[in-house]
Amino acid sequence: MLEGISHYEQGREPSIGQSVYILNKDKNILFHMYDDRGCIAHATSKEQLMSLYREYNDWIVDYWREYFDGIFKDA
């Protein structure tokens, strides 16, 4: 599924051109990969995203680094 989303704007197959959201009801996290450039995770609290922030920190692009570091510095 994620491969299909990333292929859409590149014109590669298989591709998925619709919005796809993945919900983890146990962790209350909503994941949305918008295209081959990135994704976003939503939650009701920053504590729910802390493990993602720690594990995938090197995936954060420099443009957003200061913003996310500011959110998670105290958590």
PDB file of N, CA, C, O and CB in Angstrom:
ATOM      1  N   MET A   1       0.816  -1.181   0.000  1.00  0.00           N
ATOM      2  CA  MET A   1       0.000   0.000   0.000  1.00  0.00           C
ATOM      3  C   MET A   1       0.872   1.262   0.000  1.00  0.00           C
ATOM      4  O   MET A   1       0.627   2.183  -0.779  1.00  0.00           O
ATOM      5  CB  MET A   1      -0.935  -0.011   1.200  1.00  0.00           C
ATOM      6  N   LEU A   2       1.889   1.306   0.872  1.00  0.00           N
ATOM      7  CA  LEU A   2       2.753   2.495   0.930  1.00  0.00           C
ATOM      8  C   LEU A   2       3.544   2.669  -0.362  1.00  0.00           C
ATOM      9  O   LEU A   2       3.779   3.791  -0.810  1.00  0.00           O
ATOM     10  CB  LEU A   2       3.718   2.400   2.122  1.00  0.00           C
ATOM     11  N   GLU A   3       3.947   1.563  -0.951  1.00  0.00           N
ATOM     12  CA  GLU A   3       4.646   1.631  -2.229  1.00  0.00           C
ATOM     13  C   GLU A   3       3.733   2.228  -3.298  1.00  0.00           C
ATOM     14  O   GLU A   3       4.177   3.047  -4.103  1.00  0.00           O
ATOM     15  CB  GLU A   3       5.134   0.233  -2.656  1.00  0.00           C
ATOM     16  N   GLY A   4       2.478   1.828  -3.313  1.00  0.00           N
ATOM     17  CA  GLY A   4       1.521   2.357  -4.274  1.00  0.00           C
ATOM     18  C   GLY A   4       1.319   3.857  -4.119  1.00  0.00           C
ATOM     19  O   GLY A   4       1.201   4.570  -5.116  1.00  0.00           O
ATOM     20  N   ILE A   5       1.277   4.343  -2.885  1.00  0.00           N
ATOM     21  CA  ILE A   5       1.142   5.780  -2.631  1.00  0.00           C
ATOM     22  C   ILE A   5       2.373   6.518  -3.148  1.00  0.00           C
ATOM     23  O   ILE A   5       2.257   7.571  -3.776  1.00  0.00           O
ATOM     24  CB  ILE A   5       0.941   6.055  -1.118  1.00  0.00           C
ATOM     25  N   SER A   6       3.549   5.963  -2.881  1.00  0.00           N
ATOM     26  CA  SER A   6       4.787   6.635  -3.309  1.00  0.00           C
ATOM     27  C   SER A   6       4.937   6.620  -4.831  1.00  0.00           C
ATOM     28  O   SER A   6       5.589   7.503  -5.388  1.00  0.00           O
ATOM     29  CB  SER A   6       6.009   5.964  -2.660  1.00  0.00           C
ATOM     30  N   HIS A   7       4.359   5.655  -5.501  1.00  0.00           N
ATOM     31  CA  HIS A   7       4.475   5.563  -6.955  1.00  0.00           C
ATOM     32  C   HIS A   7       3.551   6.510  -7.714  1.00  0.00           C
ATOM     33  O   HIS A   7       3.813   6.822  -8.875  1.00  0.00           O
ATOM     34  CB  HIS A   7       4.196   4.165  -7.385  1.00  0.00           C
ATOM     35  N   TYR A   8       2.488   6.966  -7.085  1.00  0.00           N
ATOM     36  CA  TYR A   8       1.442   7.695  -7.798  1.00  0.00           C
ATOM     37  C   TYR A   8       1.960   8.907  -8.574  1.00  0.00           C
ATOM     38  O   TYR A   8       1.756   8.991  -9.785  1.00  0.00           O
ATOM     39  CB  TYR A   8       0.395   8.142  -6.824  1.00  0.00           C
ATOM     40  N   GLU A   9       2.616   9.832  -7.907  1.00  0.00           N
ATOM     41  CA  GLU A   9       3.078  11.059  -8.583  1.00  0.00           C
ATOM     42  C   GLU A   9       4.227  10.806  -9.551  1.00  0.00           C
ATOM     43  O   GLU A   9       4.511  11.636 -10.415  1.00  0.00           O
ATOM     44  CB  GLU A   9       3.512  12.084  -7.554  1.00  0.00           C
ATOM     45  N   GLN A  10       4.879   9.670  -9.409  1.00  0.00           N
ATOM     46  CA  GLN A  10       5.974   9.321 -10.303  1.00  0.00           C
ATOM     47  C   GLN A  10       5.476   8.603 -11.554  1.00  0.00           C
ATOM     48  O   GLN A  10       6.250   8.360 -12.480  1.00  0.00           O
ATOM     49  CB  GLN A  10       6.986   8.453  -9.574  1.00  0.00           C
ATOM     50  N   GLY A  11       4.187   8.262 -11.587  1.00  0.00           N
ATOM     51  CA  GLY A  11       3.625   7.558 -12.721  1.00  0.00           C
ATOM     52  C   GLY A  11       4.030   6.101 -12.796  1.00  0.00           C
ATOM     53  O   GLY A  11       3.955   5.492 -13.863  1.00  0.00           O
ATOM     54  N   ARG A  12       4.457   5.537 -11.685  1.00  0.00           N
ATOM     55  CA  ARG A  12       4.878   4.136 -11.642  1.00  0.00           C
ATOM     56  C   ARG A  12       3.715   3.263 -11.178  1.00  0.00           C
ATOM     57  O   ARG A  12       2.761   3.746 -10.567  1.00  0.00           O
ATOM     58  CB  ARG A  12       6.103   3.955 -10.706  1.00  0.00           C
ATOM     59  N   GLU A  13       3.812   1.994 -11.474  1.00  0.00           N
ATOM     60  CA  GLU A  13       2.778   1.028 -11.084  1.00  0.00           C
ATOM     61  C   GLU A  13       3.364   0.011 -10.119  1.00  0.00           C
ATOM     62  O   GLU A  13       4.553  -0.293 -10.217  1.00  0.00           O
ATOM     63  CB  GLU A  13       2.185   0.314 -12.326  1.00  0.00           C
ATOM     64  N   PRO A  14       2.604  -0.512  -9.220  1.00  0.00           N
ATOM     65  CA  PRO A  14       1.219  -0.153  -8.931  1.00  0.00           C
ATOM     66  C   PRO A  14       1.162   1.207  -8.247  1.00  0.00           C
ATOM     67  O   PRO A  14       2.128   1.625  -7.609  1.00  0.00           O
ATOM     68  CB  PRO A  14       0.550  -1.227  -8.050  1.00  0.00           C
ATOM     69  N   SER A  15       0.048   1.889  -8.378  1.00  0.00           N
ATOM     70  CA  SER A  15      -0.074   3.201  -7.750  1.00  0.00           C
ATOM     71  C   SER A  15      -1.448   3.369  -7.116  1.00  0.00           C
ATOM     72  O   SER A  15      -2.430   2.747  -7.522  1.00  0.00           O
ATOM     73  CB  SER A  15       0.176   4.312  -8.775  1.00  0.00           C
ATOM     74  N   ILE A  16      -1.480   4.230  -6.106  1.00  0.00           N
ATOM     75  CA  ILE A  16      -2.721   4.567  -5.402  1.00  0.00           C
ATOM     76  C   ILE A  16      -2.829   6.079  -5.388  1.00  0.00           C
ATOM     77  O   ILE A  16      -1.966   6.754  -4.826  1.00  0.00           O
ATOM     78  CB  ILE A  16      -2.750   3.974  -3.938  1.00  0.00           C
ATOM     79  N   GLY A  17      -3.869   6.620  -5.994  1.00  0.00           N
ATOM     80  CA  GLY A  17      -4.044   8.062  -6.071  1.00  0.00           C
ATOM     81  C   GLY A  17      -4.997   8.633  -5.039  1.00  0.00           C
ATOM     82  O   GLY A  17      -5.210   9.845  -5.007  1.00  0.00           O
ATOM     83  N   GLN A  18      -5.570   7.800  -4.205  1.00  0.00           N
ATOM     84  CA  GLN A  18      -6.512   8.262  -3.196  1.00  0.00           C
ATOM     85  C   GLN A  18      -5.785   8.508  -1.870  1.00  0.00           C
ATOM     86  O   GLN A  18      -4.675   8.024  -1.651  1.00  0.00           O
ATOM     87  CB  GLN A  18      -7.652   7.236  -3.009  1.00  0.00           C
ATOM     88  N   SER A  19      -6.441   9.272  -0.998  1.00  0.00           N
ATOM     89  CA  SER A  19      -5.898   9.469   0.347  1.00  0.00           C
ATOM     90  C   SER A  19      -6.127   8.206   1.163  1.00  0.00           C
ATOM     91  O   SER A  19      -7.227   7.655   1.177  1.00  0.00           O
ATOM     92  CB  SER A  19      -6.549  10.702   1.043  1.00  0.00           C
ATOM     93  N   VAL A  20      -5.083   7.757   1.840  1.00  0.00           N
ATOM     94  CA  VAL A  20      -5.158   6.560   2.668  1.00  0.00           C
ATOM     95  C   VAL A  20      -4.702   6.934   4.072  1.00  0.00           C
ATOM     96  O   VAL A  20      -3.640   7.528   4.256  1.00  0.00           O
ATOM     97  CB  VAL A  20      -4.287   5.396   2.077  1.00  0.00           C
ATOM     98  N   TYR A  21      -5.512   6.580   5.051  1.00  0.00           N
ATOM     99  CA  TYR A  21      -5.186   6.835   6.445  1.00  0.00           C
ATOM    100  C   TYR A  21      -5.158   5.499   7.183  1.00  0.00           C
ATOM    101  O   TYR A  21      -6.028   4.652   6.981  1.00  0.00           O
ATOM    102  CB  TYR A  21      -6.210   7.819   7.097  1.00  0.00           C
ATOM    103  N   ILE A  22      -4.166   5.320   8.026  1.00  0.00           N
ATOM    104  CA  ILE A  22      -4.043   4.107   8.812  1.00  0.00           C
ATOM    105  C   ILE A  22      -4.223   4.494  10.276  1.00  0.00           C
ATOM    106  O   ILE A  22      -3.505   5.351  10.792  1.00  0.00           O
ATOM    107  CB  ILE A  22      -2.664   3.397   8.567  1.00  0.00           C
ATOM    108  N   LEU A  23      -5.174   3.866  10.934  1.00  0.00           N
ATOM    109  CA  LEU A  23      -5.489   4.177  12.321  1.00  0.00           C
ATOM    110  C   LEU A  23      -5.098   3.007  13.221  1.00  0.00           C
ATOM    111  O   LEU A  23      -5.524   1.872  13.008  1.00  0.00           O
ATOM    112  CB  LEU A  23      -6.987   4.507  12.478  1.00  0.00           C
ATOM    113  N   ASN A  24      -4.282   3.307  14.228  1.00  0.00           N
ATOM    114  CA  ASN A  24      -3.970   2.327  15.258  1.00  0.00           C
ATOM    115  C   ASN A  24      -4.824   2.684  16.474  1.00  0.00           C
ATOM    116  O   ASN A  24      -4.497   3.602  17.226  1.00  0.00           O
ATOM    117  CB  ASN A  24      -2.423   2.312  15.608  1.00  0.00           C
ATOM    118  N   LYS A  25      -5.912   1.953  16.656  1.00  0.00           N
ATOM    119  CA  LYS A  25      -6.850   2.255  17.735  1.00  0.00           C
ATOM    120  C   LYS A  25      -6.261   1.988  19.113  1.00  0.00           C
ATOM    121  O   LYS A  25      -6.654   2.636  20.082  1.00  0.00           O
ATOM    122  CB  LYS A  25      -8.113   1.447  17.561  1.00  0.00           C
ATOM    123  N   ASP A  26      -5.321   1.043  19.222  1.00  0.00           N
ATOM    124  CA  ASP A  26      -4.712   0.741  20.514  1.00  0.00           C
ATOM    125  C   ASP A  26      -3.816   1.878  20.996  1.00  0.00           C
ATOM    126  O   ASP A  26      -3.762   2.173  22.191  1.00  0.00           O
ATOM    127  CB  ASP A  26      -3.910  -0.550  20.425  1.00  0.00           C
ATOM    128  N   LYS A  27      -3.112   2.515  20.059  1.00  0.00           N
ATOM    129  CA  LYS A  27      -2.187   3.592  20.417  1.00  0.00           C
ATOM    130  C   LYS A  27      -2.755   4.979  20.124  1.00  0.00           C
ATOM    131  O   LYS A  27      -2.116   5.986  20.430  1.00  0.00           O
ATOM    132  CB  LYS A  27      -0.880   3.414  19.675  1.00  0.00           C
ATOM    133  N   ASN A  28      -3.953   5.041  19.533  1.00  0.00           N
ATOM    134  CA  ASN A  28      -4.593   6.311  19.163  1.00  0.00           C
ATOM    135  C   ASN A  28      -3.687   7.161  18.273  1.00  0.00           C
ATOM    136  O   ASN A  28      -3.501   8.356  18.505  1.00  0.00           O
ATOM    137  CB  ASN A  28      -4.972   7.100  20.421  1.00  0.00           C
ATOM    138  N   ILE A  29      -3.130   6.513  17.251  1.00  0.00           N
ATOM    139  CA  ILE A  29      -2.266   7.205  16.292  1.00  0.00           C
ATOM    140  C   ILE A  29      -2.860   7.047  14.904  1.00  0.00           C
ATOM    141  O   ILE A  29      -3.247   5.949  14.503  1.00  0.00           O
ATOM    142  CB  ILE A  29      -0.807   6.653  16.337  1.00  0.00           C
ATOM    143  N   LEU A  30      -2.929   8.152  14.176  1.00  0.00           N
ATOM    144  CA  LEU A  30      -3.398   8.171  12.796  1.00  0.00           C
ATOM    145  C   LEU A  30      -2.206   8.481  11.902  1.00  0.00           C
ATOM    146  O   LEU A  30      -1.512   9.476  12.111  1.00  0.00           O
ATOM    147  CB  LEU A  30      -4.548   9.216  12.594  1.00  0.00           C
ATOM    148  N   PHE A  31      -1.966   7.636  10.910  1.00  0.00           N
ATOM    149  CA  PHE A  31      -0.828   7.770  10.006  1.00  0.00           C
ATOM    150  C   PHE A  31      -1.333   8.094   8.615  1.00  0.00           C
ATOM    151  O   PHE A  31      -2.263   7.453   8.124  1.00  0.00           O
ATOM    152  CB  PHE A  31       0.030   6.482   9.990  1.00  0.00           C
ATOM    153  N   HIS A  32      -0.724   9.090   7.971  1.00  0.00           N
ATOM    154  CA  HIS A  32      -1.101   9.466   6.611  1.00  0.00           C
ATOM    155  C   HIS A  32       0.163   9.714   5.791  1.00  0.00           C
ATOM    156  O   HIS A  32       0.893  10.675   6.035  1.00  0.00           O
ATOM    157  CB  HIS A  32      -2.016  10.727   6.614  1.00  0.00           C
ATOM    158  N   MET A  33       0.411   8.851   4.829  1.00  0.00           N
ATOM    159  CA  MET A  33       1.501   9.063   3.870  1.00  0.00           C
ATOM    160  C   MET A  33       0.887   9.813   2.695  1.00  0.00           C
ATOM    161  O   MET A  33       0.044   9.266   1.985  1.00  0.00           O
ATOM    162  CB  MET A  33       2.178   7.690   3.409  1.00  0.00           C
ATOM    163  N   TYR A  34       1.303  11.064   2.482  1.00  0.00           N
ATOM    164  CA  TYR A  34       0.642  11.879   1.469  1.00  0.00           C
ATOM    165  C   TYR A  34       1.234  11.713   0.079  1.00  0.00           C
ATOM    166  O   TYR A  34       0.515  11.902  -0.902  1.00  0.00           O
ATOM    167  CB  TYR A  34       0.704  13.317   1.862  1.00  0.00           C
ATOM    168  N   ASP A  35       2.498  11.372  -0.052  1.00  0.00           N
ATOM    169  CA  ASP A  35       3.103  11.071  -1.353  1.00  0.00           C
ATOM    170  C   ASP A  35       4.512  10.535  -1.120  1.00  0.00           C
ATOM    171  O   ASP A  35       4.861  10.180   0.006  1.00  0.00           O
ATOM    172  CB  ASP A  35       3.133  12.341  -2.276  1.00  0.00           C
ATOM    173  N   ASP A  36       5.322  10.474  -2.173  1.00  0.00           N
ATOM    174  CA  ASP A  36       6.659   9.903  -2.044  1.00  0.00           C
ATOM    175  C   ASP A  36       7.603  10.770  -1.211  1.00  0.00           C
ATOM    176  O   ASP A  36       8.705  10.336  -0.877  1.00  0.00           O
ATOM    177  CB  ASP A  36       7.249   9.687  -3.411  1.00  0.00           C
ATOM    178  N   ARG A  37       7.185  11.982  -0.875  1.00  0.00           N
ATOM    179  CA  ARG A  37       8.042  12.880  -0.103  1.00  0.00           C
ATOM    180  C   ARG A  37       7.877  12.767   1.395  1.00  0.00           C
ATOM    181  O   ARG A  37       8.755  13.188   2.149  1.00  0.00           O
ATOM    182  CB  ARG A  37       7.782  14.274  -0.504  1.00  0.00           C
ATOM    183  N   GLY A  38       6.752  12.196   1.846  1.00  0.00           N
ATOM    184  CA  GLY A  38       6.635  12.125   3.289  1.00  0.00           C
ATOM    185  C   GLY A  38       5.305  11.645   3.823  1.00  0.00           C
ATOM    186  O   GLY A  38       4.404  11.238   3.090  1.00  0.00           O
ATOM    187  N   CYS A  39       5.231  11.714   5.144  1.00  0.00           N
ATOM    188  CA  CYS A  39       4.046  11.262   5.861  1.00  0.00           C
ATOM    189  C   CYS A  39       3.899  12.103   7.122  1.00  0.00           C
ATOM    190  O   CYS A  39       4.785  12.872   7.493  1.00  0.00           O
ATOM    191  CB  CYS A  39       4.135   9.741   6.206  1.00  0.00           C
ATOM    192  N   ILE A  40       2.758  11.931   7.761  1.00  0.00           N
ATOM    193  CA  ILE A  40       2.517  12.625   9.016  1.00  0.00           C
ATOM    194  C   ILE A  40       1.767  11.688   9.948  1.00  0.00           C
ATOM    195  O   ILE A  40       0.929  10.901   9.508  1.00  0.00           O
ATOM    196  CB  ILE A  40       1.724  13.942   8.790  1.00  0.00           C
ATOM    197  N   ALA A  41       2.068  11.775  11.218  1.00  0.00           N
ATOM    198  CA  ALA A  41       1.373  10.977  12.231  1.00  0.00           C
ATOM    199  C   ALA A  41       0.669  11.942  13.172  1.00  0.00           C
ATOM    200  O   ALA A  41       1.252  12.934  13.609  1.00  0.00           O
ATOM    201  CB  ALA A  41       2.367  10.036  13.015  1.00  0.00           C
ATOM    202  N   HIS A  42      -0.575  11.647  13.478  1.00  0.00           N
ATOM    203  CA  HIS A  42      -1.384  12.463  14.380  1.00  0.00           C
ATOM    204  C   HIS A  42      -1.719  11.632  15.612  1.00  0.00           C
ATOM    205  O   HIS A  42      -1.858  10.411  15.529  1.00  0.00           O
ATOM    206  CB  HIS A  42      -2.687  12.970  13.676  1.00  0.00           C
ATOM    207  N   ALA A  43      -1.847  12.297  16.750  1.00  0.00           N
ATOM    208  CA  ALA A  43      -2.262  11.623  17.982  1.00  0.00           C
ATOM    209  C   ALA A  43      -2.935  12.639  18.882  1.00  0.00           C
ATOM    210  O   ALA A  43      -2.873  13.843  18.630  1.00  0.00           O
ATOM    211  CB  ALA A  43      -1.052  10.956  18.706  1.00  0.00           C
ATOM    212  N   THR A  44      -3.574  12.157  19.923  1.00  0.00           N
ATOM    213  CA  THR A  44      -4.246  13.055  20.855  1.00  0.00           C
ATOM    214  C   THR A  44      -3.292  13.638  21.888  1.00  0.00           C
ATOM    215  O   THR A  44      -3.643  14.585  22.591  1.00  0.00           O
ATOM    216  CB  THR A  44      -5.369  12.328  21.553  1.00  0.00           C
ATOM    217  N   SER A  45      -2.088  13.080  21.988  1.00  0.00           N
ATOM    218  CA  SER A  45      -1.087  13.651  22.894  1.00  0.00           C
ATOM    219  C   SER A  45       0.312  13.389  22.338  1.00  0.00           C
ATOM    220  O   SER A  45       0.520  12.439  21.584  1.00  0.00           O
ATOM    221  CB  SER A  45      -1.227  13.053  24.329  1.00  0.00           C
ATOM    222  N   LYS A  46       1.253  14.228  22.711  1.00  0.00           N
ATOM    223  CA  LYS A  46       2.622  14.049  22.224  1.00  0.00           C
ATOM    224  C   LYS A  46       3.274  12.803  22.807  1.00  0.00           C
ATOM    225  O   LYS A  46       4.182  12.240  22.196  1.00  0.00           O
ATOM    226  CB  LYS A  46       3.460  15.270  22.559  1.00  0.00           C
ATOM    227  N   GLU A  47       2.824  12.365  23.981  1.00  0.00           N
ATOM    228  CA  GLU A  47       3.371  11.149  24.579  1.00  0.00           C
ATOM    229  C   GLU A  47       3.113   9.925  23.693  1.00  0.00           C
ATOM    230  O   GLU A  47       3.923   9.000  23.647  1.00  0.00           O
ATOM    231  CB  GLU A  47       2.766  10.927  25.971  1.00  0.00           C
ATOM    232  N   GLN A  48       1.999   9.933  23.004  1.00  0.00           N
ATOM    233  CA  GLN A  48       1.673   8.813  22.118  1.00  0.00           C
ATOM    234  C   GLN A  48       2.602   8.763  20.902  1.00  0.00           C
ATOM    235  O   GLN A  48       2.768   7.705  20.296  1.00  0.00           O
ATOM    236  CB  GLN A  48       0.218   8.915  21.657  1.00  0.00           C
ATOM    237  N   LEU A  49       3.197   9.880  20.547  1.00  0.00           N
ATOM    238  CA  LEU A  49       4.100   9.946  19.391  1.00  0.00           C
ATOM    239  C   LEU A  49       5.573   9.849  19.775  1.00  0.00           C
ATOM    240  O   LEU A  49       6.434   9.769  18.898  1.00  0.00           O
ATOM    241  CB  LEU A  49       3.867  11.231  18.634  1.00  0.00           C
ATOM    242  N   MET A  50       5.874   9.854  21.065  1.00  0.00           N
ATOM    243  CA  MET A  50       7.258   9.901  21.515  1.00  0.00           C
ATOM    244  C   MET A  50       8.085   8.737  20.968  1.00  0.00           C
ATOM    245  O   MET A  50       9.222   8.947  20.545  1.00  0.00           O
ATOM    246  CB  MET A  50       7.306   9.899  23.028  1.00  0.00           C
ATOM    247  N   SER A  51       7.550   7.526  20.966  1.00  0.00           N
ATOM    248  CA  SER A  51       8.333   6.390  20.473  1.00  0.00           C
ATOM    249  C   SER A  51       8.642   6.556  18.979  1.00  0.00           C
ATOM    250  O   SER A  51       9.731   6.196  18.532  1.00  0.00           O
ATOM    251  CB  SER A  51       7.573   5.062  20.721  1.00  0.00           C
ATOM    252  N   LEU A  52       7.709   7.089  18.217  1.00  0.00           N
ATOM    253  CA  LEU A  52       7.965   7.356  16.796  1.00  0.00           C
ATOM    254  C   LEU A  52       9.035   8.430  16.634  1.00  0.00           C
ATOM    255  O   LEU A  52       9.925   8.308  15.792  1.00  0.00           O
ATOM    256  CB  LEU A  52       6.668   7.789  16.082  1.00  0.00           C
ATOM    257  N   TYR A  53       8.943   9.473  17.437  1.00  0.00           N
ATOM    258  CA  TYR A  53       9.920  10.564  17.389  1.00  0.00           C
ATOM    259  C   TYR A  53      11.325  10.044  17.677  1.00  0.00           C
ATOM    260  O   TYR A  53      12.281  10.429  17.003  1.00  0.00           O
ATOM    261  CB  TYR A  53       9.547  11.668  18.396  1.00  0.00           C
ATOM    262  N   ARG A  54      11.451   9.183  18.660  1.00  0.00           N
ATOM    263  CA  ARG A  54      12.769   8.647  19.013  1.00  0.00           C
ATOM    264  C   ARG A  54      13.288   7.668  17.966  1.00  0.00           C
ATOM    265  O   ARG A  54      14.450   7.740  17.567  1.00  0.00           O
ATOM    266  CB  ARG A  54      12.708   7.961  20.369  1.00  0.00           C
ATOM    267  N   GLU A  55      12.433   6.761  17.524  1.00  0.00           N
ATOM    268  CA  GLU A  55      12.875   5.709  16.605  1.00  0.00           C
ATOM    269  C   GLU A  55      13.172   6.225  15.197  1.00  0.00           C
ATOM    270  O   GLU A  55      14.097   5.745  14.542  1.00  0.00           O
ATOM    271  CB  GLU A  55      11.827   4.628  16.530  1.00  0.00           C
ATOM    272  N   TYR A  56      12.391   7.199  14.731  1.00  0.00           N
ATOM    273  CA  TYR A  56      12.531   7.677  13.356  1.00  0.00           C
ATOM    274  C   TYR A  56      13.016   9.128  13.282  1.00  0.00           C
ATOM    275  O   TYR A  56      12.764   9.822  12.297  1.00  0.00           O
ATOM    276  CB  TYR A  56      11.206   7.547  12.630  1.00  0.00           C
ATOM    277  N   ASN A  57      13.700   9.571  14.309  1.00  0.00           N
ATOM    278  CA  ASN A  57      14.166  10.951  14.376  1.00  0.00           C
ATOM    279  C   ASN A  57      15.015  11.343  13.173  1.00  0.00           C
ATOM    280  O   ASN A  57      14.938  12.476  12.698  1.00  0.00           O
ATOM    281  CB  ASN A  57      14.953  11.164  15.641  1.00  0.00           C
ATOM    282  N   ASP A  58      15.808  10.429  12.691  1.00  0.00           N
ATOM    283  CA  ASP A  58      16.674  10.756  11.554  1.00  0.00           C
ATOM    284  C   ASP A  58      15.897  10.911  10.253  1.00  0.00           C
ATOM    285  O   ASP A  58      16.469  11.335   9.249  1.00  0.00           O
ATOM    286  CB  ASP A  58      17.730   9.687  11.385  1.00  0.00           C
ATOM    287  N   TRP A  59      14.620  10.581  10.245  1.00  0.00           N
ATOM    288  CA  TRP A  59      13.784  10.781   9.059  1.00  0.00           C
ATOM    289  C   TRP A  59      13.244  12.197   8.973  1.00  0.00           C
ATOM    290  O   TRP A  59      12.778  12.611   7.911  1.00  0.00           O
ATOM    291  CB  TRP A  59      12.632   9.798   9.058  1.00  0.00           C
ATOM    292  N   ILE A  60      13.297  12.949  10.065  1.00  0.00           N
ATOM    293  CA  ILE A  60      12.760  14.318  10.068  1.00  0.00           C
ATOM    294  C   ILE A  60      13.658  15.210   9.219  1.00  0.00           C
ATOM    295  O   ILE A  60      14.872  15.266   9.419  1.00  0.00           O
ATOM    296  CB  ILE A  60      12.649  14.877  11.525  1.00  0.00           C
ATOM    297  N   VAL A  61      13.044  15.898   8.277  1.00  0.00           N
ATOM    298  CA  VAL A  61      13.820  16.777   7.405  1.00  0.00           C
ATOM    299  C   VAL A  61      14.266  18.007   8.192  1.00  0.00           C
ATOM    300  O   VAL A  61      13.597  18.429   9.135  1.00  0.00           O
ATOM    301  CB  VAL A  61      12.991  17.193   6.156  1.00  0.00           C
ATOM    302  N   ASP A  62      15.397  18.573   7.798  1.00  0.00           N
ATOM    303  CA  ASP A  62      15.979  19.702   8.517  1.00  0.00           C
ATOM    304  C   ASP A  62      15.009  20.873   8.634  1.00  0.00           C
ATOM    305  O   ASP A  62      15.031  21.593   9.632  1.00  0.00           O
ATOM    306  CB  ASP A  62      17.249  20.157   7.826  1.00  0.00           C
ATOM    307  N   TYR A  63      14.171  21.070   7.644  1.00  0.00           N
ATOM    308  CA  TYR A  63      13.203  22.165   7.659  1.00  0.00           C
ATOM    309  C   TYR A  63      12.290  22.099   8.885  1.00  0.00           C
ATOM    310  O   TYR A  63      11.913  23.142   9.419  1.00  0.00           O
ATOM    311  CB  TYR A  63      12.365  22.139   6.386  1.00  0.00           C
ATOM    312  N   TRP A  64      11.928  20.899   9.342  1.00  0.00           N
ATOM    313  CA  TRP A  64      11.021  20.712  10.469  1.00  0.00           C
ATOM    314  C   TRP A  64      11.738  20.356  11.774  1.00  0.00           C
ATOM    315  O   TRP A  64      11.090  20.259  12.816  1.00  0.00           O
ATOM    316  CB  TRP A  64      10.027  19.637  10.138  1.00  0.00           C
ATOM    317  N   ARG A  65      13.040  20.162  11.741  1.00  0.00           N
ATOM    318  CA  ARG A  65      13.784  19.683  12.900  1.00  0.00           C
ATOM    319  C   ARG A  65      13.557  20.541  14.151  1.00  0.00           C
ATOM    320  O   ARG A  65      13.207  19.997  15.198  1.00  0.00           O
ATOM    321  CB  ARG A  65      15.259  19.643  12.574  1.00  0.00           C
ATOM    322  N   GLU A  66      13.742  21.837  14.077  1.00  0.00           N
ATOM    323  CA  GLU A  66      13.595  22.714  15.242  1.00  0.00           C
ATOM    324  C   GLU A  66      12.174  22.663  15.797  1.00  0.00           C
ATOM    325  O   GLU A  66      11.981  22.658  17.012  1.00  0.00           O
ATOM    326  CB  GLU A  66      13.962  24.157  14.874  1.00  0.00           C
ATOM    327  N   TYR A  67      11.194  22.625  14.924  1.00  0.00           N
ATOM    328  CA  TYR A  67       9.787  22.567  15.338  1.00  0.00           C
ATOM    329  C   TYR A  67       9.508  21.318  16.174  1.00  0.00           C
ATOM    330  O   TYR A  67       8.968  21.416  17.276  1.00  0.00           O
ATOM    331  CB  TYR A  67       8.865  22.591  14.107  1.00  0.00           C
ATOM    332  N   PHE A  68       9.875  20.139  15.652  1.00  0.00           N
ATOM    333  CA  PHE A  68       9.597  18.899  16.365  1.00  0.00           C
ATOM    334  C   PHE A  68      10.458  18.744  17.606  1.00  0.00           C
ATOM    335  O   PHE A  68       9.981  18.227  18.616  1.00  0.00           O
ATOM    336  CB  PHE A  68       9.806  17.719  15.452  1.00  0.00           C
ATOM    337  N   ASP A  69      11.693  19.168  17.561  1.00  0.00           N
ATOM    338  CA  ASP A  69      12.541  19.113  18.756  1.00  0.00           C
ATOM    339  C   ASP A  69      11.925  19.965  19.861  1.00  0.00           C
ATOM    340  O   ASP A  69      11.987  19.596  21.034  1.00  0.00           O
ATOM    341  CB  ASP A  69      13.986  19.595  18.436  1.00  0.00           C
ATOM    342  N   GLY A  70      11.333  21.097  19.500  1.00  0.00           N
ATOM    343  CA  GLY A  70      10.681  21.964  20.488  1.00  0.00           C
ATOM    344  C   GLY A  70       9.466  21.313  21.120  1.00  0.00           C
ATOM    345  O   GLY A  70       9.208  21.510  22.307  1.00  0.00           O
ATOM    346  N   ILE A  71       8.727  20.551  20.358  1.00  0.00           N
ATOM    347  CA  ILE A  71       7.537  19.863  20.883  1.00  0.00           C
ATOM    348  C   ILE A  71       7.939  18.761  21.861  1.00  0.00           C
ATOM    349  O   ILE A  71       7.322  18.609  22.916  1.00  0.00           O
ATOM    350  CB  ILE A  71       6.699  19.268  19.728  1.00  0.00           C
ATOM    351  N   PHE A  72       8.964  17.998  21.516  1.00  0.00           N
ATOM    352  CA  PHE A  72       9.303  16.810  22.280  1.00  0.00           C
ATOM    353  C   PHE A  72      10.413  17.003  23.297  1.00  0.00           C
ATOM    354  O   PHE A  72      10.794  16.036  23.957  1.00  0.00           O
ATOM    355  CB  PHE A  72       9.686  15.737  21.356  1.00  0.00           C
ATOM    356  N   LYS A  73      10.945  18.192  23.454  1.00  0.00           N
ATOM    357  CA  LYS A  73      12.089  18.391  24.352  1.00  0.00           C
ATOM    358  C   LYS A  73      11.777  18.063  25.805  1.00  0.00           C
ATOM    359  O   LYS A  73      12.664  17.607  26.526  1.00  0.00           O
ATOM    360  CB  LYS A  73      12.567  19.812  24.258  1.00  0.00           C
ATOM    361  N   ASP A  74      10.552  18.281  26.255  1.00  0.00           N
ATOM    362  CA  ASP A  74      10.190  18.043  27.663  1.00  0.00           C
ATOM    363  C   ASP A  74       9.532  16.686  27.902  1.00  0.00           C
ATOM    364  O   ASP A  74       9.315  16.290  29.046  1.00  0.00           O
ATOM    365  CB  ASP A  74       9.261  19.130  28.139  1.00  0.00           C
ATOM    366  N   ALA A  75       9.221  15.989  26.836  1.00  0.00           N
ATOM    367  CA  ALA A  75       8.482  14.721  27.003  1.00  0.00           C
ATOM    368  C   ALA A  75       9.419  13.542  27.160  1.00  0.00           C
ATOM    369  O   ALA A  75       8.964  12.408  27.309  1.00  0.00           O
ATOM    370  CB  ALA A  75       7.557  14.479  25.813  1.00  0.00           C
TER     371      ALA A  75
END
